[in-house]
Amino acid sequence: MKKVIFTLFLLFFFLSPSASADTEISPTVAVSYSVQPQALLPGDIGTVTFEMQNMADGAVYVEEDDETFDMNAYLAGATLKGDGDVLSGGTSYTDVGLLGPGDSLSLTFNIKASENASAGTHYLNLEVVGGSDMSDLNYKIPVKVDDREVRLIVDNLPGIAINEICEVSVDVVNPGAGDVTGVTVIPHGEGVSIKPEELFVGTVKAGDKATANFTLNTMDSHAGLKDVYFTTDYYNGDNKHTSISSNSAIDIVERPSLIFTNLEIIRQGESYSVSGDINNFGTTQAKNIIVSIMESDSVTPLQPYASYFVGTLEEDDFSSFELSARVESGNVSSIPVMIEFRDTDNAYASITDEIPLEGSAISFSSEYSSSDTSENMPVTYWAALVLVLAVIGFVIYRSWKRSTNEEDEGEEDDELYS
């Protein structure tokens, strides 16, 4: 805050023409001041800079009517006195010296607002002692004290969250009368991950705000209430301050944001074909989704559907998928699956899940390759085979029985007519 507050007098004394025609000429001196920072918070230190400039233009000495006039301005001393709420640092200047034509000089005084300083404008007294033709001067220097600190307002922080990734916005609001600089915002979370770990905002002007965006990751969070809050460090002049947002609690529900529904499993010997829908149960977009069979000692991914590219799913959206795997052990109760995707900031994330084999509705394909053995044939196949054989046996038995009866009847007829 810099203001030109006064211009020292220009002394031109003209005598009457009937008098001796003596003329006295003195230099014109302009005075200005500046206060940094623009407004002090209670406890802040600052400076008041007092600047003087000799507005005379030309030689140091001026001849006028056979008189020689000195155009230098002499400054004997300067002192700044506080008012109780705003204290002066005790600096004073003595025997400052001459200020030649066109020259300027600056005098800086330290000030400090007391810890309990009241908000408002306080007037400090600047005393300037002049020499030669320069008179002593007293000036009131206004200094503002503003107790309004920077505030943090957290936007769209969910009260309840599942294991997902979402965006959180933090508004840095400066309600004070002066600009603040070097503003950084730092997140704090218990049992959750918030990135970046620190975000530089820069300068926030008086009466303005800036927004810091963070990514809240609860993918690996356990169920329960988690405390989340934010802090900001900033500078008012050379004074460092810290503000803290209100504490918020997030209730974590252990459930993945991407889930399977409408699963259908078809078994063909040791091979399984899994199809269904993958749903975005979260609150933000999931991009570049890939669903893959996870290989283990007993499970082997099979082409062409060892992996399936789904693409992008908006919140509350779904898409179909298909996977194939070979299960080489009868003790396997589920097929492990990995879901890979990128969040709205293109950060990589993954979810592991299990597709259950026990308790699922599994249909059996009637097509078998030549490598399938009788041990791998489903029970329904054997039941159908036994039923067919029984029917064939019954038909053969009936035919044999009918043939035997006809032969016996023929023999009885021969005996009757013999």
Short mmCIF file of C-alpha atoms in Angstrom, two decimals:
data_model
loop_
_atom_site.label_atom_id
_atom_site.label_comp_id
_atom_site.label_asym_id
_atom_site.label_seq_id
_atom_site.Cartn_x
_atom_site.Cartn_y
_atom_site.Cartn_z
CA MET A 1 0.00 0.00 0.00
CA LYS A 2 1.74 3.14 -1.20
CA LYS A 3 0.29 6.60 -1.01
CA VAL A 4 1.61 10.08 -1.58
CA ILE A 5 0.30 11.84 1.48
CA PHE A 6 1.78 15.27 1.38
CA THR A 7 4.06 17.70 -0.41
CA LEU A 8 6.31 19.88 1.69
CA PHE A 9 5.92 23.53 1.35
CA LEU A 10 7.58 25.54 -1.38
CA LEU A 11 8.84 28.70 0.18
CA PHE A 12 8.78 31.69 -2.07
CA PHE A 13 8.93 34.89 -0.17
CA PHE A 14 8.57 37.96 -2.30
CA LEU A 15 9.16 41.39 -0.85
CA SER A 16 7.36 44.47 -2.09
CA PRO A 17 8.86 46.07 -5.26
CA SER A 18 9.44 49.22 -3.30
CA ALA A 19 11.46 47.24 -0.83
CA SER A 20 14.97 45.91 -1.22
CA ALA A 21 13.83 43.36 -3.86
CA ASP A 22 15.37 40.50 -1.82
CA THR A 23 13.93 37.07 -2.86
CA GLU A 24 14.29 33.90 -0.77
CA ILE A 25 14.04 30.56 -2.67
CA SER A 26 13.87 27.08 -1.06
CA PRO A 27 13.57 23.59 -2.65
CA THR A 28 10.28 21.74 -2.92
CA VAL A 29 10.33 18.35 -1.13
CA ALA A 30 7.73 15.61 -1.86
CA VAL A 31 7.07 12.99 0.78
CA SER A 32 5.36 9.57 0.42
CA TYR A 33 5.05 6.43 2.48
CA SER A 34 4.19 2.71 2.08
CA VAL A 35 3.14 0.02 4.55
CA GLN A 36 3.93 -3.69 4.13
CA PRO A 37 2.00 -5.93 4.44
CA GLN A 38 -1.15 -4.11 3.43
CA ALA A 39 -2.90 -5.21 6.63
CA LEU A 40 -1.42 -6.78 9.75
CA LEU A 41 -2.87 -9.76 11.54
CA PRO A 42 -2.54 -9.59 15.33
CA GLY A 43 1.06 -10.49 16.18
CA ASP A 44 2.38 -9.67 12.68
CA ILE A 45 5.48 -7.60 12.02
CA GLY A 46 5.74 -5.16 9.12
CA THR A 47 7.46 -2.06 7.84
CA VAL A 48 6.68 1.57 7.13
CA THR A 49 8.88 3.12 4.45
CA PHE A 50 9.14 6.89 4.39
CA GLU A 51 10.46 8.41 1.13
CA MET A 52 11.53 11.99 0.46
CA GLN A 53 12.37 13.50 -2.92
CA ASN A 54 13.84 16.91 -3.62
CA MET A 55 11.79 18.21 -6.54
CA ALA A 56 14.26 21.00 -7.39
CA ASP A 57 15.54 20.75 -10.94
CA GLY A 58 18.90 22.21 -11.85
CA ALA A 59 21.96 23.38 -10.02
CA VAL A 60 22.54 23.16 -6.33
CA TYR A 61 22.88 26.91 -6.08
CA VAL A 62 20.56 29.39 -7.79
CA GLU A 63 21.44 33.04 -8.47
CA GLU A 64 18.54 35.44 -8.17
CA ASP A 65 18.86 39.23 -7.90
CA ASP A 66 22.49 38.96 -6.91
CA GLU A 67 21.47 36.45 -4.23
CA THR A 68 22.66 32.83 -4.08
CA PHE A 69 20.17 30.26 -2.89
CA ASP A 70 20.98 26.73 -1.69
CA MET A 71 18.65 24.13 -3.32
CA ASN A 72 19.69 21.30 -0.99
CA ALA A 73 17.19 20.04 1.59
CA TYR A 74 18.63 19.09 4.93
CA LEU A 75 17.09 16.29 7.01
CA ALA A 76 18.21 16.26 10.58
CA GLY A 77 16.24 13.22 11.83
CA ALA A 78 13.06 11.10 11.69
CA THR A 79 11.20 9.04 14.30
CA LEU A 80 8.08 6.83 14.10
CA LYS A 81 5.97 6.35 17.23
CA GLY A 82 3.32 3.64 17.77
CA ASP A 83 -0.17 3.90 19.22
CA GLY A 84 -0.26 0.96 21.67
CA ASP A 85 -1.94 -1.62 19.40
CA VAL A 86 0.69 -1.13 16.71
CA LEU A 87 4.18 -0.73 18.10
CA SER A 88 7.20 0.87 16.50
CA GLY A 89 10.41 -1.09 16.37
CA GLY A 90 12.29 1.74 18.06
CA THR A 91 14.24 2.68 14.95
CA SER A 92 15.06 6.38 14.58
CA TYR A 93 17.29 8.29 12.20
CA THR A 94 19.56 11.20 13.17
CA ASP A 95 21.72 13.55 11.13
CA VAL A 96 20.50 12.04 7.87
CA GLY A 97 22.15 14.74 5.76
CA LEU A 98 21.52 16.72 2.60
CA LEU A 99 19.05 15.85 -0.14
CA GLY A 100 20.24 17.42 -3.40
CA PRO A 101 18.09 18.53 -6.34
CA GLY A 102 16.37 15.52 -7.97
CA ASP A 103 17.65 13.19 -5.24
CA SER A 104 15.52 10.95 -3.03
CA LEU A 105 16.03 8.82 0.04
CA SER A 106 14.05 6.14 1.88
CA LEU A 107 13.83 5.53 5.60
CA THR A 108 12.30 2.24 6.79
CA PHE A 109 10.78 1.66 10.21
CA ASN A 110 9.81 -1.70 11.74
CA ILE A 111 6.33 -2.05 13.23
CA LYS A 112 4.47 -4.83 15.03
CA ALA A 113 0.80 -5.44 15.83
CA SER A 114 0.32 -6.65 19.39
CA GLU A 115 -1.17 -10.10 19.94
CA ASN A 116 -4.44 -8.58 21.16
CA ALA A 117 -4.51 -5.67 18.71
CA SER A 118 -8.01 -4.58 17.80
CA ALA A 119 -9.11 -4.70 14.17
CA GLY A 120 -9.28 -1.36 12.40
CA THR A 121 -7.05 1.51 11.34
CA HIS A 122 -4.37 2.70 13.74
CA TYR A 123 -2.41 5.94 13.25
CA LEU A 124 1.30 6.07 13.88
CA ASN A 125 3.06 9.43 14.36
CA LEU A 126 5.99 10.24 12.07
CA GLU A 127 8.18 13.12 13.25
CA VAL A 128 10.61 14.67 10.78
CA VAL A 129 13.19 17.17 12.03
CA GLY A 130 14.44 19.53 9.35
CA GLY A 131 17.47 21.78 9.19
CA SER A 132 18.39 25.03 7.48
CA ASP A 133 15.22 26.39 5.86
CA MET A 134 13.24 23.12 6.35
CA SER A 135 10.75 23.11 9.20
CA ASP A 136 9.94 20.19 11.52
CA LEU A 137 7.02 18.06 10.35
CA ASN A 138 4.53 15.67 12.03
CA TYR A 139 2.48 13.15 10.03
CA LYS A 140 -0.10 10.51 10.86
CA ILE A 141 0.60 7.18 9.12
CA PRO A 142 -2.49 4.89 8.92
CA VAL A 143 -1.83 1.18 9.52
CA LYS A 144 -4.59 -1.44 9.19
CA VAL A 145 -5.05 -4.40 11.52
CA ASP A 146 -7.32 -7.17 10.21
CA ASP A 147 -8.03 -10.26 12.31
CA ARG A 148 -9.79 -12.21 9.51
CA GLU A 149 -7.63 -15.24 8.72
CA VAL A 150 -7.67 -17.43 5.62
CA ARG A 151 -10.44 -20.05 5.72
CA LEU A 152 -10.69 -23.51 4.16
CA ILE A 153 -14.04 -24.73 2.82
CA VAL A 154 -14.12 -28.42 1.85
CA ASP A 155 -16.48 -29.23 -0.99
CA ASN A 156 -18.00 -32.59 -2.12
CA LEU A 157 -16.34 -34.66 0.61
CA PRO A 158 -18.58 -37.75 0.90
CA GLY A 159 -20.06 -38.65 4.26
CA ILE A 160 -20.18 -42.31 3.22
CA ALA A 161 -17.74 -43.88 0.75
CA ILE A 162 -17.13 -47.36 -0.62
CA ASN A 163 -13.74 -48.67 -1.75
CA GLU A 164 -13.39 -46.23 -4.63
CA ILE A 165 -11.58 -43.15 -5.96
CA CYS A 166 -13.30 -39.75 -5.96
CA GLU A 167 -12.50 -36.05 -6.22
CA VAL A 168 -12.47 -33.56 -3.32
CA SER A 169 -12.29 -29.77 -3.77
CA VAL A 170 -10.98 -27.32 -1.16
CA ASP A 171 -11.66 -23.57 -1.48
CA VAL A 172 -8.99 -21.28 0.02
CA VAL A 173 -10.87 -18.12 0.96
CA ASN A 174 -9.10 -14.87 1.87
CA PRO A 175 -11.63 -12.53 3.55
CA GLY A 176 -8.94 -10.10 4.73
CA ALA A 177 -7.93 -6.67 3.46
CA GLY A 178 -4.53 -7.76 2.14
CA ASP A 179 -3.17 -10.33 -0.30
CA VAL A 180 -1.62 -13.53 1.07
CA THR A 181 1.22 -15.33 -0.71
CA GLY A 182 2.92 -18.73 -0.76
CA VAL A 183 -0.36 -20.53 -0.07
CA THR A 184 -0.13 -24.33 0.18
CA VAL A 185 -2.87 -26.81 1.10
CA ILE A 186 -2.05 -30.08 2.89
CA PRO A 187 -4.54 -32.97 3.31
CA HIS A 188 -4.70 -35.19 6.38
CA GLY A 189 -6.56 -38.49 6.48
CA GLU A 190 -6.68 -41.45 8.84
CA GLY A 191 -6.94 -44.77 7.01
CA VAL A 192 -7.44 -43.15 3.60
CA SER A 193 -5.10 -41.96 0.84
CA ILE A 194 -5.33 -38.35 -0.40
CA LYS A 195 -3.17 -37.16 -3.30
CA PRO A 196 -1.23 -35.00 -3.86
CA GLU A 197 0.34 -34.83 -0.42
CA GLU A 198 0.69 -31.06 -0.75
CA LEU A 199 -0.67 -28.59 -3.31
CA PHE A 200 0.77 -25.13 -4.01
CA VAL A 201 -1.87 -22.49 -4.70
CA GLY A 202 0.27 -19.33 -4.81
CA THR A 203 -1.21 -15.89 -4.16
CA VAL A 204 -4.80 -15.33 -3.08
CA LYS A 205 -5.85 -11.71 -3.37
CA ALA A 206 -7.86 -9.87 -0.75
CA GLY A 207 -11.53 -10.83 -0.87
CA ASP A 208 -10.86 -13.63 -3.36
CA LYS A 209 -10.50 -17.41 -3.29
CA ALA A 210 -8.59 -20.23 -5.00
CA THR A 211 -9.51 -23.90 -5.37
CA ALA A 212 -7.30 -26.92 -4.68
CA ASN A 213 -8.40 -30.30 -6.05
CA PHE A 214 -7.44 -33.61 -4.42
CA THR A 215 -8.04 -37.30 -5.17
CA LEU A 216 -9.49 -39.34 -2.30
CA ASN A 217 -8.60 -43.02 -2.57
CA THR A 218 -10.41 -45.46 -0.25
CA MET A 219 -9.67 -48.58 -2.33
CA ASP A 220 -7.64 -50.18 0.48
CA SER A 221 -9.52 -48.63 3.40
CA HIS A 222 -11.15 -50.78 6.04
CA ALA A 223 -14.71 -50.26 7.20
CA GLY A 224 -15.40 -47.62 9.82
CA LEU A 225 -15.23 -43.86 10.45
CA LYS A 226 -12.12 -42.08 9.15
CA ASP A 227 -11.14 -38.53 10.13
CA VAL A 228 -10.23 -36.18 7.26
CA TYR A 229 -9.20 -32.50 7.44
CA PHE A 230 -7.04 -29.98 5.57
CA THR A 231 -4.53 -27.30 6.61
CA THR A 232 -3.13 -24.33 4.72
CA ASP A 233 0.16 -22.50 5.24
CA TYR A 234 0.39 -18.95 3.90
CA TYR A 235 2.33 -15.72 4.32
CA ASN A 236 1.09 -12.25 5.17
CA GLY A 237 4.17 -10.25 4.29
CA ASP A 238 6.98 -12.13 6.05
CA ASN A 239 4.61 -13.62 8.63
CA LYS A 240 3.73 -17.30 8.31
CA HIS A 241 0.26 -18.46 9.33
CA THR A 242 -1.63 -21.74 9.37
CA SER A 243 -5.37 -22.34 9.09
CA ILE A 244 -7.19 -25.63 9.68
CA SER A 245 -10.45 -26.79 8.16
CA SER A 246 -13.19 -28.30 10.26
CA ASN A 247 -12.76 -32.01 10.98
CA SER A 248 -14.92 -34.35 8.88
CA ALA A 249 -15.61 -38.06 9.31
CA ILE A 250 -16.07 -40.44 6.38
CA ASP A 251 -17.89 -43.71 6.96
CA ILE A 252 -16.13 -46.35 4.83
CA VAL A 253 -18.16 -49.31 3.55
CA GLU A 254 -15.94 -52.17 2.36
CA ARG A 255 -17.38 -52.76 -1.07
CA PRO A 256 -15.59 -52.35 -4.43
CA SER A 257 -16.79 -49.73 -6.85
CA LEU A 258 -16.74 -52.18 -9.81
CA ILE A 259 -18.89 -55.28 -9.24
CA PHE A 260 -20.07 -58.31 -11.25
CA THR A 261 -23.72 -59.16 -11.87
CA ASN A 262 -25.70 -61.59 -14.06
CA LEU A 263 -22.90 -64.14 -14.06
CA GLU A 264 -23.24 -67.21 -16.28
CA ILE A 265 -20.73 -70.05 -16.11
CA ILE A 266 -20.43 -72.81 -18.73
CA ARG A 267 -18.22 -75.79 -18.04
CA GLN A 268 -16.67 -78.00 -20.69
CA GLY A 269 -14.46 -80.54 -18.96
CA GLU A 270 -11.74 -78.56 -17.23
CA SER A 271 -12.56 -75.42 -19.19
CA TYR A 272 -14.85 -72.71 -17.84
CA SER A 273 -16.42 -69.84 -19.75
CA VAL A 274 -17.60 -66.93 -17.58
CA SER A 275 -19.81 -64.14 -18.89
CA GLY A 276 -21.86 -61.39 -17.26
CA ASP A 277 -21.98 -57.65 -16.57
CA ILE A 278 -19.48 -55.37 -14.81
CA ASN A 279 -21.11 -52.39 -13.08
CA ASN A 280 -19.65 -49.05 -11.95
CA PHE A 281 -21.11 -48.71 -8.46
CA GLY A 282 -18.88 -45.73 -7.64
CA THR A 283 -19.41 -41.97 -7.85
CA THR A 284 -16.82 -41.16 -10.53
CA GLN A 285 -15.88 -42.34 -13.99
CA ALA A 286 -13.65 -45.42 -14.44
CA LYS A 287 -11.56 -45.47 -17.63
CA ASN A 288 -9.72 -48.15 -19.60
CA ILE A 289 -11.26 -51.04 -17.66
CA ILE A 290 -9.68 -54.45 -18.29
CA VAL A 291 -10.99 -57.66 -16.68
CA SER A 292 -8.46 -60.55 -16.52
CA ILE A 293 -8.17 -64.10 -15.19
CA MET A 294 -5.45 -64.27 -12.54
CA GLU A 295 -3.17 -67.25 -13.09
CA SER A 296 -2.45 -69.59 -10.17
CA ASP A 297 -1.27 -73.18 -9.60
CA SER A 298 -4.76 -74.50 -10.34
CA VAL A 299 -6.19 -71.83 -12.66
CA THR A 300 -4.84 -71.00 -16.11
CA PRO A 301 -6.22 -68.21 -18.36
CA LEU A 302 -7.39 -69.43 -21.77
CA GLN A 303 -7.47 -67.55 -25.03
CA PRO A 304 -9.21 -65.80 -26.62
CA TYR A 305 -10.75 -64.42 -23.42
CA ALA A 306 -7.91 -64.52 -20.89
CA SER A 307 -8.52 -60.74 -20.64
CA TYR A 308 -11.43 -58.59 -21.76
CA PHE A 309 -11.23 -54.85 -22.51
CA VAL A 310 -14.39 -53.11 -21.31
CA GLY A 311 -13.41 -49.45 -21.85
CA THR A 312 -14.92 -46.52 -19.93
CA LEU A 313 -17.83 -46.77 -17.52
CA GLU A 314 -19.58 -43.71 -16.19
CA GLU A 315 -21.03 -43.84 -12.68
CA ASP A 316 -24.12 -46.08 -12.55
CA ASP A 317 -23.18 -47.61 -15.93
CA PHE A 318 -22.45 -51.26 -16.88
CA SER A 319 -21.06 -53.36 -19.73
CA SER A 320 -20.81 -57.06 -20.58
CA PHE A 321 -17.64 -59.17 -20.50
CA GLU A 322 -16.46 -62.72 -21.16
CA LEU A 323 -13.57 -64.74 -19.72
CA SER A 324 -12.15 -68.23 -20.16
CA ALA A 325 -10.05 -70.34 -17.78
CA ARG A 326 -8.91 -73.90 -17.21
CA VAL A 327 -9.35 -75.28 -13.69
CA GLU A 328 -6.90 -78.13 -13.14
CA SER A 329 -8.00 -79.16 -9.65
CA GLY A 330 -11.28 -80.34 -8.25
CA ASN A 331 -10.63 -78.44 -5.02
CA VAL A 332 -10.92 -75.00 -6.64
CA SER A 333 -14.05 -73.22 -5.42
CA SER A 334 -13.59 -69.89 -7.27
CA ILE A 335 -11.74 -68.26 -10.15
CA PRO A 336 -9.60 -65.21 -9.22
CA VAL A 337 -10.16 -62.13 -11.38
CA MET A 338 -8.38 -58.76 -11.55
CA ILE A 339 -10.12 -55.53 -12.61
CA GLU A 340 -7.70 -52.81 -13.76
CA PHE A 341 -8.72 -49.23 -14.58
CA ARG A 342 -7.69 -45.57 -14.46
CA ASP A 343 -9.41 -42.87 -12.43
CA THR A 344 -10.38 -39.38 -13.58
CA ASP A 345 -6.74 -38.22 -13.14
CA ASN A 346 -5.49 -41.23 -15.18
CA ALA A 347 -3.98 -42.78 -12.05
CA TYR A 348 -3.78 -46.58 -12.20
CA ALA A 349 -5.91 -48.66 -9.84
CA SER A 350 -6.85 -52.34 -9.53
CA ILE A 351 -9.38 -54.54 -7.76
CA THR A 352 -9.16 -58.30 -7.16
CA ASP A 353 -12.31 -60.38 -6.96
CA GLU A 354 -13.41 -64.03 -6.96
CA ILE A 355 -16.01 -65.63 -9.22
CA PRO A 356 -17.45 -68.53 -7.17
CA LEU A 357 -17.82 -71.97 -8.71
CA GLU A 358 -19.57 -73.59 -5.78
CA GLY A 359 -23.17 -72.54 -5.42
CA SER A 360 -23.24 -71.00 -8.89
CA ALA A 361 -25.58 -72.08 -11.65
CA ILE A 362 -23.25 -73.94 -14.03
CA SER A 363 -24.42 -75.37 -17.33
CA PHE A 364 -22.47 -78.12 -19.08
CA SER A 365 -21.60 -78.13 -22.75
CA SER A 366 -22.36 -81.35 -24.70
CA GLU A 367 -19.31 -80.88 -26.90
CA TYR A 368 -16.13 -82.57 -25.76
CA SER A 369 -12.77 -82.76 -27.36
CA SER A 370 -11.03 -86.08 -27.98
CA SER A 371 -8.77 -85.39 -25.01
CA ASP A 372 -11.70 -85.46 -22.54
CA THR A 373 -11.77 -88.67 -20.48
CA SER A 374 -14.72 -90.39 -18.85
CA GLU A 375 -13.64 -88.93 -15.51
CA ASN A 376 -14.39 -85.45 -16.77
CA MET A 377 -17.86 -86.28 -18.10
CA PRO A 378 -20.70 -84.74 -16.09
CA VAL A 379 -23.08 -86.85 -14.02
CA THR A 380 -26.00 -85.94 -16.31
CA TYR A 381 -24.18 -87.54 -19.21
CA TRP A 382 -23.89 -90.85 -17.34
CA ALA A 383 -27.52 -90.70 -16.24
CA ALA A 384 -28.67 -90.15 -19.80
CA LEU A 385 -26.47 -93.02 -21.05
CA VAL A 386 -27.85 -95.43 -18.42
CA LEU A 387 -31.40 -94.41 -19.34
CA VAL A 388 -30.79 -95.02 -23.05
CA LEU A 389 -29.21 -98.42 -22.37
CA ALA A 390 -32.15 -99.38 -20.14
CA VAL A 391 -34.63 -98.46 -22.86
CA ILE A 392 -32.67 -100.43 -25.47
CA GLY A 393 -32.46 -103.44 -23.13
CA PHE A 394 -36.17 -103.25 -22.44
CA VAL A 395 -36.99 -103.19 -26.16
CA ILE A 396 -34.68 -106.13 -26.85
CA TYR A 397 -36.22 -108.06 -23.96
CA ARG A 398 -39.75 -107.43 -25.20
CA SER A 399 -38.84 -108.53 -28.68
CA TRP A 400 -37.24 -111.72 -27.40
CA LYS A 401 -40.22 -112.41 -25.18
CA ARG A 402 -42.68 -111.97 -28.05
CA SER A 403 -40.63 -114.25 -30.28
CA THR A 404 -40.52 -116.96 -27.59
CA ASN A 405 -44.26 -116.81 -27.07
CA GLU A 406 -44.91 -117.16 -30.80
CA GLU A 407 -42.71 -120.28 -31.00
CA ASP A 408 -44.54 -121.87 -28.03
CA GLU A 409 -47.92 -121.22 -29.65
CA GLY A 410 -46.72 -122.83 -32.91
CA GLU A 411 -45.65 -125.97 -31.13
CA GLU A 412 -49.06 -126.25 -29.39
CA ASP A 413 -50.87 -125.97 -32.74
CA ASP A 414 -48.71 -128.72 -34.26
CA GLU A 415 -49.56 -131.06 -31.39
CA LEU A 416 -53.25 -130.23 -31.76
CA TYR A 417 -53.39 -131.21 -35.45
CA SER A 418 -51.02 -134.11 -35.30
#
